[in-house]
XYZ file of C-alpha atoms in Angstrom:
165
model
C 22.866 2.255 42.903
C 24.048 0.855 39.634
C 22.078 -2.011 37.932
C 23.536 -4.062 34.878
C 22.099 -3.998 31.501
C 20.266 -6.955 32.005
C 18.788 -6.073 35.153
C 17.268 -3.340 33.589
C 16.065 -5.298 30.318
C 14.218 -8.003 33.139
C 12.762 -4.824 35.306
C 11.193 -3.296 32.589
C 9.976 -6.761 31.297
C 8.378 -7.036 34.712
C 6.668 -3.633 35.052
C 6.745 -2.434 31.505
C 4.363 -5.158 30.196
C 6.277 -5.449 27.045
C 4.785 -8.659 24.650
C 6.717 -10.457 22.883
C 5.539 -10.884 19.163
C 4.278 -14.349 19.771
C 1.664 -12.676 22.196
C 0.483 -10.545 19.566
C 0.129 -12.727 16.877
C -3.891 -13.766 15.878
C -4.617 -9.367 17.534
C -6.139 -7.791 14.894
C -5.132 -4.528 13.844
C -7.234 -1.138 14.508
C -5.344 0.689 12.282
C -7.343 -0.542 8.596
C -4.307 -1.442 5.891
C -4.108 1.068 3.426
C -4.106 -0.129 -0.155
C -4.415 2.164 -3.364
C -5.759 -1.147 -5.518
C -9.049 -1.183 -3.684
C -8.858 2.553 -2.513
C -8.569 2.468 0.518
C -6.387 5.692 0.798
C -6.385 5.461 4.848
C -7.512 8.450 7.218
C -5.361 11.703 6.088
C -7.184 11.022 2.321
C -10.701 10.580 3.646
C -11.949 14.052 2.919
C -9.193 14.840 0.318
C -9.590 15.899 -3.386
C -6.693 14.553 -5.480
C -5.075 17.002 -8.560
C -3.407 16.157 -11.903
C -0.489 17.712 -12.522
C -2.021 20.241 -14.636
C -4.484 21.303 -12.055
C -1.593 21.504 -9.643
C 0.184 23.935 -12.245
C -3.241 25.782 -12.598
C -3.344 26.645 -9.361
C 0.507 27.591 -8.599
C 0.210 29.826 -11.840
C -2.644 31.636 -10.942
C -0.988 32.009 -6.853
C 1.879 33.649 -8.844
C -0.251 35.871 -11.023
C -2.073 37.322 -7.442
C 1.091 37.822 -6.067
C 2.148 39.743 -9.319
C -0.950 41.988 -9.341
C -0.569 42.631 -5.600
C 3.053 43.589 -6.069
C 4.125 41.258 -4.071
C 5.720 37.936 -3.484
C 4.846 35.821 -0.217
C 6.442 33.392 1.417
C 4.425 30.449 -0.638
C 6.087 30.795 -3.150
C 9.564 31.475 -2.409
C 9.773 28.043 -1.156
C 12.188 25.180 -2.847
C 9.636 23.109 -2.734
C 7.166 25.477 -4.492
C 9.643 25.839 -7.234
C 10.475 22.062 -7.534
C 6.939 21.482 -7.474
C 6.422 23.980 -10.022
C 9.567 22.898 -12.160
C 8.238 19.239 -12.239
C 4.672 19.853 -13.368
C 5.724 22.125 -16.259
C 7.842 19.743 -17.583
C 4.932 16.472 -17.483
C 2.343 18.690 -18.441
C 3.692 20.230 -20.990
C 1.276 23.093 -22.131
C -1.757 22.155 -20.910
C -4.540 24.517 -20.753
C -7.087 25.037 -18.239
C -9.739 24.979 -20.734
C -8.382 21.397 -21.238
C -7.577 20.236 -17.486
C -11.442 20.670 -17.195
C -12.417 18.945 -19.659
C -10.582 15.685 -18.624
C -11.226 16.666 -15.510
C -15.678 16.195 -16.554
C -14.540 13.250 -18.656
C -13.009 11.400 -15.336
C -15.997 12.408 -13.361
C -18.752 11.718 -15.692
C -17.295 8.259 -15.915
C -17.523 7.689 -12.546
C -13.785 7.344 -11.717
C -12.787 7.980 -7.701
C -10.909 11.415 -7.688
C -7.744 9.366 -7.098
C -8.007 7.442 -9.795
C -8.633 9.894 -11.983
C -5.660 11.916 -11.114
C -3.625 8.632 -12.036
C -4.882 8.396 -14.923
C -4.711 11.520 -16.191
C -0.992 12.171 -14.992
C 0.199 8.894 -16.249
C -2.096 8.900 -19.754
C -1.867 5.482 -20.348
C -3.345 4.416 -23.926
C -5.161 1.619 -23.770
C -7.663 -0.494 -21.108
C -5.358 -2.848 -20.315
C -2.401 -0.043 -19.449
C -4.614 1.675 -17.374
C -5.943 -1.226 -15.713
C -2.392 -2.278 -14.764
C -1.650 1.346 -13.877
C -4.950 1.618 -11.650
C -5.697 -1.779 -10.677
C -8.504 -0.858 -9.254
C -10.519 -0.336 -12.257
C -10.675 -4.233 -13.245
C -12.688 -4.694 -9.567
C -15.418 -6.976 -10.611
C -18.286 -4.926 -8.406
C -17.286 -1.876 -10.782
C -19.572 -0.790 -13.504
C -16.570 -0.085 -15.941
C -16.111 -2.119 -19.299
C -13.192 -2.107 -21.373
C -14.892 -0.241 -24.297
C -16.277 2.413 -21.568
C -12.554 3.256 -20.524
C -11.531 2.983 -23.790
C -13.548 5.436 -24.844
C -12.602 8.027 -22.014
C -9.243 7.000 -22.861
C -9.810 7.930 -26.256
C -11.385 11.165 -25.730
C -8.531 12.038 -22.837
C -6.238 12.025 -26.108
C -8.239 13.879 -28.296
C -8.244 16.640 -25.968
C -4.609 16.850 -25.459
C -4.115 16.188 -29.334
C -6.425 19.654 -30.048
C -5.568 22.009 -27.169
């Protein structure tokens, strides 16, 4: 039996149940709208801790150096993307220490900056409250305790550690 295109199209209308958008309109969503601004990071970031850039190099330095004492190299890090990964945090890092990737690290936390945030901050190092605030809109939320001279400050301080590592 052979059925035209539009046959088809007006069966599965029929027994399909497909809505048009004007049905749909005025439904509201179950999914919640993800938006960085007000940190709402969505599901897969609910129970996940976020890295600078120096952390992240931390971490693939020292999976290298246990793969050099064992003797051996696994599969983690014979990956492009390892190496990419690798490649692009040396070169935005620079040479930052782990000594000094805690430090900010403490400074973020004890200044009561979401994990997310922080990382932002600290990979992008803006200079000033009103960079970082346009950087991390979040951080000029009105219900927020933070005050221009309190992120100053931690901005400050952020600098001075990278200026005497």
């Amino acid at each position: 039996v052979s059925t035209s295109v539009g046959d088809a199209r007006l069966r599965l209308t029929r027994n399909e149940g497909i809505m048009s958008a004007a049905s749909c309109v005025g439904r509201k969503s179950a999914v919640e709208e993800e938006d960085a601004s007000e940190l709402r990071l969505g599901a897969d970031f609910a129970d996940a801790h976020c890295l600078s850039m120096a952390e992240v190099k931390i971490v693939q330095t020292s999976k290298l150096e246990d793969d050099a004492e064992r003797g051996e190299e696994t599969s983690t890090t014979r990956t492009r993307v390892f190496e990419k990964t690798k490649a692009y945090c040396e070169r935005f890092t620079g040479s930052t220490s782990a000594a000094a990737a805690q430090t900010i690290r403490n400074l973020l936390q004890d200044a009561g900056l979401h994990d997310f945030e922080g990382a932002v901050i600290s990979n992008l190092k803006p200079v000033d409250f009103d960079e970082a605030k346009t950087l991390v809109p979040s951080l000029d939320v009105e219900d927020r305790e933070f005050t221009e001279e309190s992120i100053q400050a931690m901005l400050d301080e952020m600098a001075n550690v990278r200026k005497f590592e």
